[in-house]
GROMACS .gro file of C-alpha atoms in nm:
model
  145
    1MET     CA    1   5.193  19.574 -15.787
    2LEU     CA    2   5.127  19.695 -15.431
    3GLU     CA    3   4.780  19.539 -15.443
    4LEU     CA    4   4.927  19.205 -15.547
    5SER     CA    5   5.172  19.216 -15.256
    6GLY     CA    6   4.881  19.260 -15.012
    7TYR     CA    7   4.708  18.951 -15.148
    8LEU     CA    8   5.036  18.757 -15.142
    9ALA     CA    9   5.110  18.860 -14.783
   10LEU     CA   10   4.761  18.751 -14.678
   11PHE     CA   11   4.797  18.418 -14.860
   12LEU     CA   12   5.133  18.344 -14.694
   13SER     CA   13   5.007  18.456 -14.354
   14ALA     CA   14   4.695  18.238 -14.382
   15LEU     CA   15   4.896  17.940 -14.507
   16GLY     CA   16   5.147  17.968 -14.223
   17ALA     CA   17   4.877  18.026 -13.961
   18ALA     CA   18   4.708  17.697 -14.054
   19THR     CA   19   5.024  17.498 -13.996
   20LEU     CA   20   5.166  17.448 -13.651
   21LEU     CA   21   5.351  17.783 -13.683
   22PRO     CA   22   5.237  18.054 -13.439
   23LEU     CA   23   5.108  18.302 -13.698
   24GLN     CA   24   4.782  18.494 -13.727
   25SER     CA   25   4.617  18.602 -14.046
   26GLU     CA   26   4.306  18.763 -13.900
   27ALA     CA   27   4.472  19.095 -13.812
   28LEU     CA   28   4.615  19.127 -14.162
   29LEU     CA   29   4.277  19.044 -14.317
   30VAL     CA   30   4.105  19.309 -14.105
   31GLY     CA   31   4.369  19.568 -14.195
   32LEU     CA   32   4.339  19.497 -14.566
   33LEU     CA   33   3.959  19.503 -14.548
   34LEU     CA   34   3.962  19.839 -14.369
   35SER     CA   35   4.209  19.988 -14.617
   36GLY     CA   36   3.944  19.976 -14.887
   37ASP     CA   37   4.211  19.903 -15.149
   38TYR     CA   38   4.112  19.539 -15.200
   39SER     CA   39   3.810  19.341 -15.300
   40ALA     CA   40   3.653  19.193 -14.986
   41TRP     CA   41   3.557  18.877 -15.175
   42GLY     CA   42   3.906  18.852 -15.322
   43LEU     CA   43   4.058  18.879 -14.975
   44LEU     CA   44   3.819  18.616 -14.842
   45ALA     CA   45   3.908  18.379 -15.125
   46VAL     CA   46   4.283  18.430 -15.084
   47ALA     CA   47   4.272  18.388 -14.704
   48THR     CA   48   4.052  18.079 -14.725
   49ILE     CA   49   4.263  17.912 -14.995
   50GLY     CA   50   4.586  17.984 -14.807
   51ASN     CA   51   4.447  17.860 -14.477
   52VAL     CA   52   4.302  17.543 -14.629
   53LEU     CA   53   4.630  17.467 -14.807
   54GLY     CA   54   4.811  17.509 -14.475
   55SER     CA   55   4.573  17.256 -14.324
   56VAL     CA   56   4.645  17.020 -14.613
   57VAL     CA   57   5.013  17.045 -14.517
   58ASN     CA   58   4.917  16.929 -14.166
   59TRP     CA   59   4.700  16.648 -14.307
   60TRP     CA   60   4.986  16.531 -14.529
   61LEU     CA   61   5.235  16.552 -14.240
   62GLY     CA   62   5.000  16.344 -14.026
   63ARG     CA   63   4.971  16.084 -14.300
   64SER     CA   64   5.342  16.078 -14.372
   65LEU     CA   65   5.512  16.117 -14.036
   66VAL     CA   66   5.302  15.881 -13.825
   67ARG     CA   67   5.513  15.587 -13.937
   68TRP     CA   68   5.791  15.727 -13.716
   69ARG     CA   69   5.573  15.759 -13.404
   70ASP     CA   70   5.803  15.524 -13.209
   71ARG     CA   71   6.115  15.734 -13.266
   72PRO     CA   72   6.242  15.944 -12.974
   73TRP     CA   73   6.245  16.263 -13.185
   74PHE     CA   74   5.877  16.230 -13.282
   75PRO     CA   75   5.718  16.564 -13.175
   76VAL     CA   76   5.413  16.411 -13.003
   77GLY     CA   77   5.427  16.167 -12.716
   78PRO     CA   78   5.233  15.840 -12.729
   79GLU     CA   79   4.984  15.961 -12.467
   80GLN     CA   80   4.912  16.284 -12.654
   81LEU     CA   81   4.870  16.097 -12.980
   82GLU     CA   82   4.639  15.843 -12.819
   83ARG     CA   83   4.423  16.120 -12.662
   84ALA     CA   84   4.396  16.301 -12.996
   85GLU     CA   85   4.312  15.980 -13.183
   86SER     CA   86   4.052  15.894 -12.919
   87PHE     CA   87   3.887  16.236 -12.950
   88TYR     CA   88   3.885  16.219 -13.327
   89GLY     CA   89   3.751  15.864 -13.311
   90ARG     CA   90   3.458  15.976 -13.093
   91ALA     CA   91   3.381  16.301 -13.273
   92GLY     CA   92   3.463  16.170 -13.620
   93HIS     CA   93   3.521  16.375 -13.929
   94TRP     CA   94   3.266  16.633 -13.812
   95SER     CA   95   3.525  16.752 -13.561
   96LEU     CA   96   3.701  16.911 -13.860
   97LEU     CA   97   3.436  17.183 -13.842
   98LEU     CA   98   3.639  17.299 -13.540
   99SER     CA   99   3.952  17.333 -13.753
  100TRP     CA  100   3.911  17.713 -13.747
  101THR     CA  101   3.954  17.733 -13.369
  102PRO     CA  102   4.279  17.842 -13.207
  103VAL     CA  103   4.489  17.578 -13.029
  104VAL     CA  104   4.259  17.285 -13.121
  105GLY     CA  105   4.217  17.334 -13.496
  106ASP     CA  106   4.570  17.274 -13.624
  107PRO     CA  107   4.628  16.950 -13.431
  108LEU     CA  108   4.287  16.826 -13.550
  109THR     CA  109   4.396  16.858 -13.911
  110LEU     CA  110   4.717  16.670 -13.831
  111ILE     CA  111   4.527  16.388 -13.659
  112ALA     CA  112   4.289  16.368 -13.957
  113GLY     CA  113   4.594  16.280 -14.166
  114VAL     CA  114   4.718  16.028 -13.910
  115LEU     CA  115   4.379  15.855 -13.919
  116HIS     CA  116   4.367  15.860 -14.301
  117GLU     CA  117   4.068  16.090 -14.337
  118PRO     CA  118   3.984  16.097 -14.711
  119LEU     CA  119   4.122  16.415 -14.867
  120TRP     CA  120   3.795  16.504 -15.042
  121ARG     CA  121   3.596  16.503 -14.715
  122PHE     CA  122   3.881  16.678 -14.532
  123LEU     CA  123   3.883  16.956 -14.793
  124CYS     CA  124   3.505  17.002 -14.782
  125LEU     CA  125   3.482  17.030 -14.404
  126VAL     CA  126   3.795  17.237 -14.352
  127THR     CA  127   3.703  17.479 -14.633
  128LEU     CA  128   3.357  17.526 -14.484
  129ALA     CA  129   3.501  17.589 -14.136
  130LYS     CA  130   3.785  17.819 -14.235
  131GLY     CA  131   3.591  18.006 -14.502
  132GLY     CA  132   3.307  18.056 -14.254
  133ARG     CA  133   3.546  18.202 -13.998
  134TYR     CA  134   3.688  18.453 -14.248
  135LEU     CA  135   3.339  18.539 -14.374
  136ALA     CA  136   3.220  18.609 -14.018
  137LEU     CA  137   3.527  18.824 -13.953
  138ALA     CA  138   3.469  19.023 -14.272
  139ALA     CA  139   3.101  19.067 -14.191
  140ILE     CA  140   3.186  19.204 -13.846
  141THR     CA  141   3.466  19.425 -13.980
  142LEU     CA  142   3.264  19.575 -14.265
  143GLY     CA  143   2.932  19.586 -14.082
  144TRP     CA  144   2.751  19.354 -14.320
  145SER     CA  145   2.406  19.269 -14.188
   0.00000   0.00000   0.00000
């Protein structure tokens, strides 16, 4: 049961970290990897799935909430939204490969929803980016060469 709670904590941490919440899942992943009590590949899968699902939440929010962009309570100002749309328009869907980066990654997934990026392409690129980040972190942590 304790093992399951570790996987669940990592999933929830990774899911929350991919939304606009200020959470980090990397420290928990490293701790669980170093404990030796968990399958490294299982941890990578759980962290990646949680983080990608969190990004899907952002994508869906972008798709759903943009219709209220003119309301005073909308969390992003028109200038910020225009800058983000302009960047995404120039860089295109390939910019989603930066979805793993701090500060930039979460807003990118939100803008992808605003600009109606197809979900299948969004999932492919975001999974590659986020899974690659966790794989690199595990390789460094465990000394894989």
